[in-house]
Structures are given as structure tokens and as C-alpha cells.
Coordinates of C-alpha atoms in Angstrom, one line a residue:
Chain A
M1 CA 95.0 111.2 109.3
S2 CA 96.0 112.6 113.0
L3 CA 97.9 111.9 115.6
A4 CA 95.2 112.4 118.1
L5 CA 92.9 110.7 116.1
R6 CA 94.9 107.4 116.1
L7 CA 95.6 107.2 120.0
A8 CA 91.6 107.6 120.4
G9 CA 91.1 105.1 117.7
G10 CA 92.4 102.8 119.1
R11 CA 91.4 103.8 122.6
F12 CA 87.4 103.4 121.2
R13 CA 88.5 100.5 119.0
R14 CA 89.2 98.1 121.9
E15 CA 85.8 99.7 123.8
F16 CA 83.2 99.9 121.2
G17 CA 84.5 98.2 118.1
G18 CA 83.7 101.1 116.7
T19 CA 86.5 102.2 113.7
N20 CA 87.2 98.7 113.0
P21 CA 86.0 99.9 108.8
W22 CA 84.8 96.2 108.0
Y23 CA 81.7 97.4 109.7
Y24 CA 81.0 100.2 108.3
V25 CA 81.3 99.1 104.3
T26 CA 80.0 95.4 104.3
P27 CA 76.1 96.2 103.8
A28 CA 76.9 97.9 101.4
M29 CA 79.2 95.5 99.8
V30 CA 77.0 92.9 100.4
I31 CA 74.0 94.8 98.5
V32 CA 76.5 95.8 96.1
G33 CA 77.6 92.1 95.7
L34 CA 74.6 89.8 95.9
L35 CA 72.7 92.5 93.4
T36 CA 75.6 93.1 90.8
I37 CA 78.0 91.2 91.3
A38 CA 76.5 88.1 91.6
P39 CA 74.1 88.0 88.8
L40 CA 76.9 89.2 86.8
L41 CA 78.9 86.7 86.9
Y42 CA 75.1 84.2 87.3
G43 CA 74.4 85.5 84.1
I44 CA 77.8 84.9 83.1
Y45 CA 77.3 81.3 83.8
L46 CA 73.7 81.1 82.5
S47 CA 74.4 82.6 78.7
F48 CA 77.3 79.3 78.7
T49 CA 73.5 76.4 78.5
N50 CA 71.5 77.6 76.4
W51 CA 68.8 77.3 79.0
S52 CA 65.0 77.6 77.6
L53 CA 61.8 76.9 79.5
N54 CA 60.0 75.4 76.8
S55 CA 62.4 72.4 77.2
S56 CA 63.9 72.7 79.8
A57 CA 63.5 73.0 83.8
A58 CA 67.2 73.2 84.5
P59 CA 70.3 75.2 83.5
Q60 CA 72.6 72.7 82.4
L61 CA 76.1 73.4 80.4
E62 CA 76.3 73.3 76.8
G63 CA 79.1 75.7 75.9
V64 CA 79.0 78.2 73.4
S65 CA 75.9 77.3 71.6
A66 CA 73.3 80.4 73.0
Y67 CA 76.1 82.7 71.6
R68 CA 76.0 80.8 68.5
V69 CA 72.4 80.6 68.4
V70 CA 72.7 85.1 69.2
L71 CA 75.1 85.7 66.2
S72 CA 73.8 83.4 63.3
D73 CA 70.1 85.0 63.8
S74 CA 70.4 88.1 61.2
A75 CA 68.3 90.0 63.4
F76 CA 70.8 90.1 66.1
W77 CA 72.7 92.1 63.4
D78 CA 69.9 94.8 62.3
N79 CA 69.2 95.2 65.9
L80 CA 72.6 96.1 66.5
V81 CA 72.6 98.8 63.7
R82 CA 69.9 100.0 64.7
T83 CA 70.7 100.5 68.7
I84 CA 73.8 101.9 67.0
A85 CA 71.7 104.7 65.0
W86 CA 70.1 105.0 67.8
T87 CA 72.9 105.5 71.0
V88 CA 74.4 108.2 68.2
G89 CA 70.7 109.8 67.4
T90 CA 70.5 110.3 71.2
V91 CA 72.9 112.0 72.1
V92 CA 73.7 113.7 68.9
V93 CA 70.1 115.5 69.8
E94 CA 71.6 115.8 73.3
I95 CA 74.4 118.1 72.2
V96 CA 72.6 120.0 69.5
I97 CA 69.8 121.4 72.0
A98 CA 72.6 121.1 75.1
V99 CA 75.5 123.0 74.3
P100 CA 73.2 126.1 73.0
F101 CA 71.2 125.8 76.0
A102 CA 74.3 125.9 78.3
L103 CA 75.1 128.3 76.8
L104 CA 72.6 131.1 77.2
L105 CA 71.4 129.9 80.9
N106 CA 75.0 131.3 81.6
I107 CA 74.2 134.2 81.0
R108 CA 73.4 135.4 84.8
T109 CA 69.3 136.4 85.1
S110 CA 66.5 137.3 87.5
V111 CA 65.0 134.0 86.1
T112 CA 67.9 131.7 85.9
G113 CA 67.8 129.8 88.5
V114 CA 64.3 129.1 88.3
V115 CA 64.7 127.8 84.6
T116 CA 67.6 125.9 85.4
G117 CA 65.6 124.4 88.5
F118 CA 63.0 123.4 85.5
I119 CA 64.3 122.4 82.6
M120 CA 65.4 119.2 85.2
I121 CA 62.2 117.8 84.8
P122 CA 62.1 115.4 82.2
W123 CA 65.2 114.1 83.6
I124 CA 63.7 112.8 86.8
T125 CA 60.1 112.1 85.1
P126 CA 59.8 108.2 85.1
F127 CA 59.8 107.2 81.1
V128 CA 56.3 105.6 81.9
V129 CA 54.6 109.3 82.1
L130 CA 56.7 110.9 79.2
S131 CA 56.2 107.9 77.2
Y132 CA 52.2 108.4 77.3
A133 CA 52.6 112.3 77.3
W134 CA 54.7 111.5 74.4
L135 CA 53.0 108.7 72.9
F136 CA 49.3 111.2 72.4
L137 CA 51.8 113.8 71.5
Y138 CA 52.6 112.1 68.6
D139 CA 48.8 111.0 67.7
G140 CA 47.6 111.1 64.2
Q141 CA 44.1 112.5 65.1
S142 CA 44.9 114.8 67.5
G143 CA 48.7 115.3 68.7
P144 CA 49.7 118.4 68.1
L145 CA 52.7 117.6 67.7
H146 CA 52.0 115.6 65.0
A147 CA 49.7 118.5 63.3
F148 CA 53.0 120.8 63.0
M149 CA 55.1 117.1 61.6
Q150 CA 52.6 117.1 58.8
A151 CA 52.1 120.8 58.3
I152 CA 55.7 120.7 57.7
G153 CA 55.8 117.5 55.8
L154 CA 57.7 115.5 58.1
V155 CA 54.8 112.6 58.0
G156 CA 51.9 111.4 56.8
D157 CA 48.1 110.9 58.2
S158 CA 48.7 108.3 61.3
T159 CA 51.6 108.3 64.1
P160 CA 54.8 108.4 63.4
L161 CA 54.9 106.0 65.7
A162 CA 53.4 103.5 63.4
S163 CA 55.1 104.4 60.3
P164 CA 58.3 101.4 59.2
T165 CA 60.3 104.4 58.5
A166 CA 59.7 106.8 61.1
A167 CA 59.0 105.4 63.8
L168 CA 63.3 104.5 65.3
W169 CA 63.6 108.4 64.6
S170 CA 60.8 109.5 66.3
I171 CA 61.1 107.8 69.7
I172 CA 65.4 109.3 69.4
L173 CA 63.7 112.4 69.7
I174 CA 62.3 111.7 73.4
S175 CA 65.1 109.7 74.4
G176 CA 67.9 113.0 73.5
W177 CA 65.1 114.9 75.3
K178 CA 64.9 113.8 78.3
G179 CA 68.6 113.1 78.6
I180 CA 69.2 116.9 77.5
P181 CA 68.5 118.8 81.1
F182 CA 71.8 116.2 82.5
L183 CA 74.2 117.4 79.8
T184 CA 72.8 121.2 80.8
I185 CA 73.7 120.8 84.0
A186 CA 77.2 119.4 83.3
L187 CA 77.8 122.0 80.5
L188 CA 76.5 124.7 82.6
A189 CA 79.0 123.9 85.4
T190 CA 81.5 123.7 83.5
L191 CA 81.3 127.2 81.8
K192 CA 81.1 128.5 85.5
S193 CA 84.5 127.4 85.9
I194 CA 86.4 128.9 83.3
P195 CA 87.9 131.9 84.6
T196 CA 86.1 135.7 83.2
E197 CA 89.8 136.6 83.1
L198 CA 90.8 134.4 79.8
Y199 CA 87.5 135.8 78.1
E200 CA 89.3 139.7 78.8
A201 CA 92.6 138.2 77.9
G202 CA 90.5 137.0 74.7
S203 CA 89.0 140.5 73.8
I204 CA 92.5 142.4 74.3
D205 CA 93.6 140.1 71.9
G206 CA 91.2 141.4 69.8
A207 CA 88.9 138.2 69.6
G208 CA 85.2 138.4 68.7
R209 CA 82.5 136.6 70.1
W210 CA 82.3 133.9 67.5
K211 CA 86.6 133.4 68.3
S212 CA 86.6 133.6 71.7
F213 CA 83.8 131.0 71.9
R214 CA 85.9 129.1 69.3
S215 CA 89.3 129.3 70.7
I216 CA 88.3 129.4 74.6
T217 CA 85.2 127.9 75.5
L218 CA 85.2 124.8 73.8
P219 CA 88.5 123.2 74.3
L220 CA 87.9 123.9 77.8
V221 CA 84.4 122.1 77.6
R222 CA 85.4 119.9 76.0
P223 CA 86.9 117.1 78.1
T224 CA 82.9 117.5 80.1
L225 CA 81.4 116.8 77.0
G226 CA 83.6 113.9 75.7
A227 CA 82.9 112.5 79.4
M228 CA 79.2 112.5 79.6
C229 CA 78.4 111.5 76.0
V230 CA 80.3 109.1 77.2
V231 CA 77.8 108.4 80.4
L232 CA 74.8 109.1 77.9
G233 CA 75.4 107.0 75.2
V234 CA 76.2 104.2 78.1
Q235 CA 72.9 104.3 79.4
A236 CA 70.9 104.9 75.2
F237 CA 72.7 101.2 74.6
Y238 CA 70.8 100.0 77.5
S239 CA 67.9 101.7 76.2
F240 CA 64.6 99.4 76.7
D241 CA 61.3 101.6 78.8
L242 CA 60.3 104.2 75.7
V243 CA 60.7 101.7 72.9
W244 CA 58.6 98.7 75.4
I245 CA 56.2 101.3 75.3
L246 CA 55.8 102.7 72.8
T247 CA 55.9 100.1 70.4
Q248 CA 56.7 97.1 71.4
G249 CA 59.9 97.5 68.9
G250 CA 57.2 97.7 65.8
P251 CA 55.9 97.9 63.5
G252 CA 57.7 95.2 62.2
S253 CA 61.5 95.1 63.7
S254 CA 61.8 98.4 62.8
S255 CA 62.6 99.9 66.0
T256 CA 63.4 96.5 67.8
I257 CA 67.4 97.8 69.1
L258 CA 69.1 95.0 71.1
G259 CA 67.2 96.0 75.1
I260 CA 64.0 95.1 73.0
Q261 CA 65.6 91.7 71.5
L262 CA 67.0 91.1 75.4
F263 CA 63.7 91.5 77.1
Q264 CA 61.7 89.1 74.3
T265 CA 64.0 86.8 73.9
F266 CA 63.8 85.8 77.9
F267 CA 59.9 86.3 78.3
T268 CA 58.4 85.8 74.8
Q269 CA 60.5 83.2 73.7
A270 CA 61.8 81.6 77.6
S271 CA 64.8 81.7 76.3
P272 CA 67.0 82.9 79.9
G273 CA 70.4 81.0 78.5
Q274 CA 69.8 82.6 74.8
A275 CA 68.8 86.5 76.5
A276 CA 71.6 86.0 78.9
A277 CA 74.1 86.0 76.3
L278 CA 72.5 88.8 74.7
G279 CA 72.9 90.5 78.0
T280 CA 77.1 89.4 78.1
L281 CA 77.4 90.5 74.5
M282 CA 75.7 93.9 74.9
L283 CA 78.3 94.1 78.2
L284 CA 81.7 93.7 76.0
L285 CA 80.2 95.4 72.9
A286 CA 79.9 98.6 75.7
L287 CA 83.2 98.1 76.6
V288 CA 84.2 98.0 73.4
L289 CA 82.5 100.8 72.3
I290 CA 83.1 102.8 75.2
V291 CA 87.1 102.8 74.8
P292 CA 88.1 104.4 71.8
I293 CA 85.7 106.8 73.0
L294 CA 87.1 107.5 76.4
R295 CA 90.9 107.3 74.3
A296 CA 90.2 109.8 72.4
T297 CA 88.6 112.8 74.5
S298 CA 91.5 112.1 77.1
R299 CA 94.3 112.7 73.9
R300 CA 92.5 116.0 73.2
T301 CA 92.4 116.7 77.0
Chain W
M1 CA 88.0 141.0 95.1
G2 CA 88.5 142.2 98.5
I3 CA 91.7 144.2 97.2
T4 CA 90.5 145.4 94.1
R5 CA 87.7 146.7 95.5
D6 CA 89.7 149.4 97.4
A7 CA 91.9 149.8 94.4
R8 CA 89.2 151.3 91.7
P9 CA 89.6 154.5 92.0
S10 CA 87.7 156.8 93.6
L11 CA 85.3 159.5 91.6
P12 CA 87.0 162.3 90.6
P13 CA 86.8 165.5 92.3
A14 CA 85.6 168.3 89.8
V15 CA 81.8 168.6 89.5
V16 CA 81.7 168.4 85.9
S17 CA 83.9 165.6 84.7
Q18 CA 81.8 163.3 88.2
D19 CA 78.5 164.7 86.2
N20 CA 79.8 163.0 83.0
R21 CA 80.3 160.1 84.1
L22 CA 77.6 159.7 85.9
R23 CA 75.2 160.2 83.1
R24 CA 77.5 157.8 81.1
T25 CA 77.8 154.9 83.3
S26 CA 73.8 154.8 83.8
E27 CA 72.9 154.9 80.3
S28 CA 75.4 151.6 80.1
K29 CA 73.8 150.3 82.7
D30 CA 70.2 150.8 80.5
R31 CA 71.9 149.1 77.7
R32 CA 72.5 146.0 80.2
A33 CA 69.5 146.3 82.4
R34 CA 67.5 146.0 78.4
Q35 CA 70.3 143.5 77.0
T36 CA 69.3 141.3 80.7
I37 CA 65.8 141.2 80.4
F38 CA 66.5 140.3 76.5
V39 CA 68.5 137.6 78.1
A40 CA 66.1 136.9 80.9
G41 CA 62.9 136.1 77.9
A42 CA 65.1 134.0 75.9
Q43 CA 65.8 132.0 78.7
T44 CA 62.2 131.3 79.5
V45 CA 60.8 130.9 76.1
A46 CA 63.5 128.1 75.6
A47 CA 62.6 126.8 78.3
L48 CA 59.0 126.7 77.8
V49 CA 59.5 125.3 74.4
F50 CA 60.8 122.1 75.7
L51 CA 59.2 121.9 78.8
A52 CA 56.0 121.7 76.3
P53 CA 55.4 118.5 75.9
I54 CA 55.2 118.3 79.9
V55 CA 53.4 121.2 80.1
W56 CA 50.7 119.9 78.0
M57 CA 49.9 116.9 79.9
Y58 CA 49.3 119.2 83.0
V59 CA 47.5 120.8 81.0
A60 CA 45.3 117.5 79.3
S61 CA 44.7 116.6 82.5
L62 CA 42.5 119.4 83.5
R63 CA 40.4 118.9 80.4
P64 CA 37.7 116.3 79.7
D65 CA 38.6 114.3 76.5
L66 CA 35.9 115.7 74.0
D67 CA 38.4 119.0 74.1
I68 CA 41.5 117.2 74.3
R69 CA 40.4 115.0 70.6
S70 CA 39.2 118.3 68.8
G71 CA 43.3 119.2 68.5
N72 CA 42.1 123.1 70.4
L73 CA 45.8 123.8 72.7
V74 CA 43.5 126.4 74.4
P75 CA 41.9 124.8 77.8
T76 CA 38.5 126.2 78.0
R77 CA 36.4 123.9 80.1
V78 CA 39.2 122.9 82.9
S79 CA 37.9 120.4 85.5
L80 CA 39.9 117.8 88.5
D81 CA 37.3 115.8 87.4
N82 CA 40.0 113.4 85.6
F83 CA 41.6 112.8 89.4
V84 CA 38.6 112.3 90.6
H85 CA 37.3 109.7 88.2
L86 CA 41.0 108.3 88.3
F87 CA 40.6 107.8 92.3
E88 CA 37.8 105.7 92.4
L89 CA 39.7 102.6 90.1
D90 CA 40.7 100.5 92.7
I91 CA 43.9 100.2 91.1
V92 CA 45.1 103.9 91.4
P93 CA 44.9 104.4 95.0
Q94 CA 46.7 100.0 95.8
A95 CA 49.3 101.2 92.9
F96 CA 50.0 104.3 95.0
L97 CA 51.4 102.4 98.2
N98 CA 52.4 99.8 96.5
S99 CA 55.1 102.2 94.7
A100 CA 54.9 104.4 98.6
I101 CA 56.3 101.7 100.6
I102 CA 59.0 100.7 98.2
A103 CA 60.3 103.6 97.1
A104 CA 60.2 104.2 101.0
F105 CA 61.9 101.1 102.0
S106 CA 64.8 101.0 99.2
S107 CA 65.9 104.8 99.7
V108 CA 66.0 104.5 103.8
I109 CA 67.9 101.6 103.2
V110 CA 70.2 102.9 100.2
T111 CA 71.1 106.4 102.1
T112 CA 71.5 104.5 105.9
V113 CA 74.4 102.1 104.2
S114 CA 75.9 103.8 102.1
T115 CA 76.5 106.6 104.5
L116 CA 78.2 104.1 106.9
S117 CA 80.7 103.1 104.0
A118 CA 81.2 106.5 102.3
Y119 CA 82.2 107.3 106.2
A120 CA 84.3 104.1 106.7
L121 CA 86.2 104.9 103.2
S122 CA 86.9 108.7 103.4
R123 CA 87.5 109.0 107.1
F124 CA 90.0 105.2 107.3
R125 CA 92.7 103.8 106.1
F126 CA 92.5 100.4 105.4
R127 CA 93.2 97.6 103.2
G128 CA 91.3 97.5 100.7
R129 CA 90.6 100.3 100.8
G130 CA 91.0 100.9 97.0
F131 CA 89.2 97.5 96.3
T132 CA 86.2 97.9 98.0
H133 CA 85.8 101.6 96.7
G134 CA 86.4 100.0 92.9
F135 CA 83.9 97.1 94.0
L136 CA 80.9 99.8 95.5
L137 CA 81.7 101.6 92.5
A138 CA 81.3 98.5 90.2
G139 CA 77.3 98.4 90.6
Q140 CA 77.4 102.0 89.0
L141 CA 78.9 100.4 85.7
V142 CA 77.3 97.2 85.4
P143 CA 73.7 97.9 83.2
G144 CA 70.7 96.5 84.7
L145 CA 70.0 95.3 81.7
V146 CA 73.1 93.3 81.7
V147 CA 71.6 91.9 84.8
L148 CA 68.6 91.3 84.5
V149 CA 67.9 88.0 84.1
P150 CA 70.1 86.0 86.0
I151 CA 68.2 88.7 88.9
I152 CA 65.1 87.5 87.4
V153 CA 65.6 84.0 87.3
A154 CA 67.2 84.1 90.9
F155 CA 64.7 85.7 92.2
R156 CA 62.0 82.8 91.0
Q157 CA 63.9 80.5 92.4
L158 CA 64.2 81.8 95.2
G159 CA 60.2 82.7 96.3
L160 CA 60.9 86.4 95.7
A161 CA 59.6 86.8 91.9
D162 CA 55.8 89.2 92.6
S163 CA 56.3 89.8 95.9
L164 CA 56.8 93.7 97.0
V165 CA 59.7 92.6 99.7
G166 CA 61.8 91.2 96.3
L167 CA 61.4 94.6 94.2
T168 CA 62.5 96.7 97.6
I169 CA 65.2 94.3 97.2
A170 CA 65.6 94.7 93.5
H171 CA 65.2 98.1 93.6
L172 CA 68.0 98.8 96.2
T173 CA 71.1 99.1 93.6
L174 CA 69.4 101.7 91.6
G175 CA 70.8 104.2 94.0
L176 CA 73.5 102.6 95.8
P177 CA 76.5 103.6 94.0
I178 CA 76.0 107.3 93.3
A179 CA 74.6 107.2 96.8
V180 CA 78.0 106.1 98.4
L181 CA 80.0 108.9 95.9
L182 CA 77.8 111.8 96.2
L183 CA 77.7 111.2 100.4
R184 CA 81.7 111.2 100.3
N185 CA 82.1 114.4 97.7
Y186 CA 80.3 115.4 100.6
L187 CA 81.9 113.8 103.9
A188 CA 84.9 115.2 102.2
E189 CA 84.6 118.6 102.7
I190 CA 83.2 117.9 106.3
P191 CA 86.8 119.1 108.2
V192 CA 88.3 115.4 110.7
A193 CA 89.6 118.1 113.0
L194 CA 85.6 118.5 114.1
E195 CA 85.4 114.7 114.7
E196 CA 88.5 114.6 116.7
A197 CA 87.9 117.4 119.0
A198 CA 84.8 115.4 120.2
I199 CA 86.3 112.1 119.9
V200 CA 88.9 113.9 122.7
D201 CA 86.6 115.5 124.5
G202 CA 85.4 111.9 125.1
C203 CA 83.2 111.2 123.0
S204 CA 83.0 107.9 121.1
R205 CA 84.0 107.4 117.5
V206 CA 80.0 105.9 116.8
G207 CA 79.4 109.3 118.8
A208 CA 81.4 112.0 116.8
L209 CA 79.5 109.9 113.7
F210 CA 75.5 111.2 114.9
R211 CA 76.3 114.3 116.9
I212 CA 78.8 116.1 114.8
V213 CA 78.7 114.4 110.9
L214 CA 75.4 113.1 110.3
P215 CA 74.0 116.3 111.1
L216 CA 76.0 118.8 109.2
L217 CA 75.7 115.7 106.3
R218 CA 72.0 116.2 106.7
P219 CA 71.3 118.1 103.0
A220 CA 73.3 115.6 101.3
L221 CA 71.2 112.9 103.2
V222 CA 68.0 114.6 102.3
A223 CA 69.3 114.7 98.6
V224 CA 70.5 111.2 98.0
T225 CA 67.1 109.8 100.0
A226 CA 64.9 111.8 98.1
F227 CA 67.2 111.0 95.0
S228 CA 67.0 107.2 95.5
F229 CA 63.0 107.8 96.1
I230 CA 62.4 109.0 93.0
L231 CA 65.0 106.1 91.0
S232 CA 62.1 103.6 92.1
W233 CA 59.5 105.3 92.4
G234 CA 59.3 105.3 88.5
E235 CA 61.1 102.2 87.5
Y236 CA 59.9 100.3 85.7
V237 CA 61.6 96.9 83.8
V238 CA 62.4 95.2 86.6
A239 CA 59.0 95.9 87.9
L240 CA 57.2 94.7 85.1
S241 CA 60.2 91.6 85.2
L242 CA 58.6 90.8 88.3
I243 CA 55.5 91.8 89.2
T244 CA 52.1 90.3 87.8
T245 CA 49.7 90.6 89.9
D246 CA 47.5 93.1 89.5
D247 CA 46.7 94.5 93.2
K248 CA 50.6 94.1 93.3
K249 CA 50.9 96.6 91.2
T250 CA 53.8 99.6 90.8
L251 CA 52.8 103.3 89.8
P252 CA 54.2 102.8 86.1
L253 CA 52.7 99.4 85.7
S254 CA 49.5 100.7 86.7
M255 CA 49.8 103.5 84.4
Q256 CA 50.3 101.1 81.3
Y257 CA 47.8 98.3 82.6
L258 CA 45.7 101.7 83.0
F259 CA 46.0 103.1 79.8
Q260 CA 45.0 99.3 78.0
L261 CA 41.6 99.1 79.8
Y262 CA 40.8 102.9 78.9
G263 CA 43.1 104.1 76.2
V264 CA 40.4 106.4 74.7
D265 CA 40.0 108.7 77.3
L266 CA 43.3 111.1 76.8
G267 CA 42.4 113.1 79.6
V268 CA 42.6 109.5 82.8
V269 CA 45.8 108.7 81.2
M270 CA 47.3 112.3 81.6
A271 CA 45.7 112.5 85.0
F272 CA 47.1 109.4 86.3
G273 CA 50.9 110.4 84.6
V274 CA 50.6 114.4 86.3
I275 CA 50.0 112.1 89.5
I276 CA 52.8 109.8 89.6
S277 CA 55.2 113.3 88.1
L278 CA 54.2 115.4 90.4
P279 CA 55.3 114.0 93.8
V280 CA 59.0 113.4 91.9
A281 CA 58.5 116.7 90.4
V282 CA 57.9 119.1 93.7
L283 CA 60.4 116.0 95.9
F284 CA 63.3 117.3 93.2
M285 CA 63.1 120.9 93.8
F286 CA 63.8 120.9 97.2
I287 CA 67.0 118.9 96.2
Q288 CA 67.3 120.6 93.2
R289 CA 70.1 123.5 95.1
S290 CA 72.3 121.3 96.3
F291 CA 72.1 118.5 93.9
V292 CA 73.2 121.5 91.3
S293 CA 75.9 122.1 93.5
N294 CA 77.6 119.3 93.5
L295 CA 77.4 118.7 90.3
G296 CA 79.2 122.2 90.0
T297 CA 81.4 121.4 92.5
G298 CA 82.6 118.6 90.6
G299 CA 84.1 120.1 87.8
I300 CA 85.3 123.7 89.7
K301 CA 88.8 122.8 90.7
E302 CA 89.3 124.6 93.9

């Protein structure tokens, strides 16, 4: 900060108190503190209580019994495997569509601006709305998407959402679809930052399109791709809305991911203690999953 | 790139060769134009395929239930009947009002609070600045689902469950971290010298913030407010956990409620989807440019 500002600041601090930074940051810190940090700590406290609304009105510390209950339940492990499949599936759908999409939109034409604006719509449309739109697209009687999938032999007569084998992946498709715009835009920004001189140099050295994609574009895009996959993967790991609205985890438990289990433990079983333990476990699990991915992507760059 | 433009070789003086050259460039220009049209077509088709579920929803909202169920994709009868029918239901205008109030209040508070802290973080050097920064961004790292149980338990104890005030408070965390981040990026691009000059000329620090910084920051403020609004407008799980009374339901909850009641009428449910998503889409189109370009500057060094 320059001398003039510091001098002026000194004068006005005395007159108005206008340069005390804590006046500026305190409101935001109170909000984050009360609505994020404090609940996080309170949740950890609750997870050590095994508090159930059926048996007691107030939480009491009971050590790790809530964790023991959650971890000894085989349903938890099934749901964990399903959540990992869900997370990986979502990110794969996002990458497979977003990479070619970004490459296509990186070529500047008269419609590029409009198209880039419009493809963001799924990303900002509320989950509830998307859920019902897809619910009818998948409908066994009149859903056009179901008709198409049935024609190519992917699904049977009824909606894939009612099938124990198809429910999970048919929601993964929606989950991935919603994340595509975000990844596309991030990739597009990176693609635009690659200097054209690199491609010119490449073509002088005799590199074809495929070669220059593999040895120029891909290495330069990879850090963004890695970082975005972590962001989108974490988001997918904590999913709830889509699955809850479409199947509530069913049929049976064939689409129950951990977010669904947490909600059911809290509301259906009325066990805040166990639900808090599950929440804490999910936080730890995400950390365990993120660290190796981050390490792998940062090593490459 | 002024130098390269100046250094470009001028056209050769010989008339014949100039003629050839012109013909050649116009040919390659034609080819390039054709290529561009082809790419533009591919981009449009790709976007339409990608947006098909949304397009289908908009079209279905204008059609009678019977026509949608027939499986025929081309609309034959088009009307606004579904929307009329929708607004005759009491829960719909009420939910619209509830969502608008919650989203408006939470987004304005988020913008105010995050502007102040982003300003302090980018303009003041103070003990605890790094800590403050980390603390505010921690909000982004802690997933909503992890703190859902403690928040609902605490809100019930505080009497904030099943109340619009409670839901507004709970929605404050949705946009705050990203707002601080975006505003800080914007502030970094506004030269400090402008405020220094104002302060030297006798303006107070707060005066400089209001008269110099905020007007320059306006596009970012609009973008951040709109984005927080969008997040609150569509938020589902906290609303589902907090709100139980029908007349306090927000739009996402009401859509679910309506579907349970009128699940048979596809047109009405899709019309509700349009009612919820159209304001958000329009709002986003306004801020899209500043939002996308900000994502862009994040990726470009220098």
C-alpha cells in the first residue's frame, strides 16, 4: 500500500474508524462462523451422542457408539460403493461430453456467443425442475427418451427409474448432464488461453490435427480438467436432490447413495446422532478421496 | 499486435500478380466461410441436442396433457391453459412470493456482507488477513449436506424451523464464499490509485468506497446478487427439512407437492417447471457475460 494511502488512512482512522478492517469482515465472519463452522463442530459433537428422537429428548455423550452402529451396518458399505460409482459415473459423463463440446465451441463462429450462453441453462436450472422434466422423458408410456432407449434395447417396457438395475445409471446420466456446462465453460477458458503460436509451431514441425491435440492441447488442458474433476466429483459425492425426487433411493435400495441414507437416518429413523456420524464420515471420506486425486494432478503439472 | 500489421508485406505492384492474389484470397475466403457455416451448424445442433430435455419441457408446458401422453413430439394444439390453471391454485402464487422474498433478502445480504469483506481483504493489510480469507472460503469447502443435521437441530431449538426468516438465514451460506471470491478478483483489477486520489482530495475511506469503488464494481455486484438469488430460488434440501406448513413452502417444495396432487397432468407440472426456471434463465442471461468472462480471466495468466 502506498505511503499516501497509509497517511490518509491514519488520519481517517482517527476521524471515522473507516480503516479498521475488522468492521468490514466481521459480518461475513459471523455468518460463516454461525452457519458453517459452528454447525460443523456441533455435528461432530452430535455424532458422539447416538441421540435418537425415539428414545431420548436430549443428546447425551455416548462415545463412538453411533459410528459403531453406522459402520457395522452392511447397508452403509453398499451405499458407499454405490456413491463411489455414482461419483465416478457423473464425472465420466461430464468429461466425455464436455471435452468435445469445448473443442467445438472453441472455434469462433457467429453463433458461438449465443450457444455458449444457452448451454449454461441446465447448470442454473433448479434440480426439482430438471427432475420432473427427466421423470417424464423417462416415462414408460409417453416418455420420448424411454421410447428411444427401448428401441435400441437399453431398457424394458417401463421407466428405467423403476428398474433395480437401471435406476442408478439413469440418474447418473442426469447428474452428469447438469454438470456438463460448468466443465465446458472452464475448459473453454483454458483453451482460449493457449497461444496460437504453439499450434503454428506444431504445424511447421509437421504435426497433424490429432498429434497437435495430443501433444499441445491435452497437456495444457489437463490441470484444469484435474481441478474441475475434483470440484465436480466432490459435488456429486454429496448429491441428494435428484435421487430423492426421482426414486427416494429405490426401487429397494438400488439407488440409495450416502446422501439419501443420511436424510433417511435423520428423518425416517429420527436418529440425529447416527445421521451426524454419517455426515462426519462422509466429510472424512471425501478428504481421503480428494487428497490422492489432487496429488496426482499436481504432480503432472 | 500493431507491429505485425504494419510489417505485413504490401501488395506487389504488378497488376497481373495482384489480380491472381486477389482471386486466390477470395477463393480461400469462400472455403473458410463455408467451413465456418458448417461449424456454426454443428454448434447449434450440438446445443439443441444438449438442451432437448429443457426444450421438451417448454413445449410440453403449452400442450394439453392428452397430446403429451400420445407420444407425438410435434405440438398440434398450443395454448397457455396450463399456466392459467396453475395460477388458479392457491399454493402457486404463495410459493412464488415466498421464494421471491427469501431469495431477495438472502442475496442482498450476501452481496452487502461479501462486498465489505472482499474490500477489506483486497485493500487492507492486517494481522489475521490470511486467517480471515481462509475462514470465509471454508464455507465453500464444507458441503451443505454435512452440516444439514446440526443446522436443522439447532434451528428447531431456536424456533427458526418452519419459518421464512429461518430459511432466509440458512440460505446466506449458499452464495457467500463464491461472492467473496468473485468480488475480490474484481477488486484486484480496480487500481488503488483511484481511491488514493479521492482520499488525498479529502474523501473519507468509506466515502471512497461508495463514490469510487462501488460504481466501478457494479457489474460484479449485479452478477453476485443474481447468482445468490438463483442459488436460493432453487434450493431444495434445506427447505424440505425446515418447512412443513403448506403456505410457507417455496417453489421447489410446491412443485413436488403439486406433482403429488396433480401428477396425472403433465402439462400443468411442466408449466410449473417453466415458471420456476424461466426467471432464473433470464436473470442468468443478463449476468452470463460477466460471469463467463470472470471464469475466463481465472484461466488466463497476464
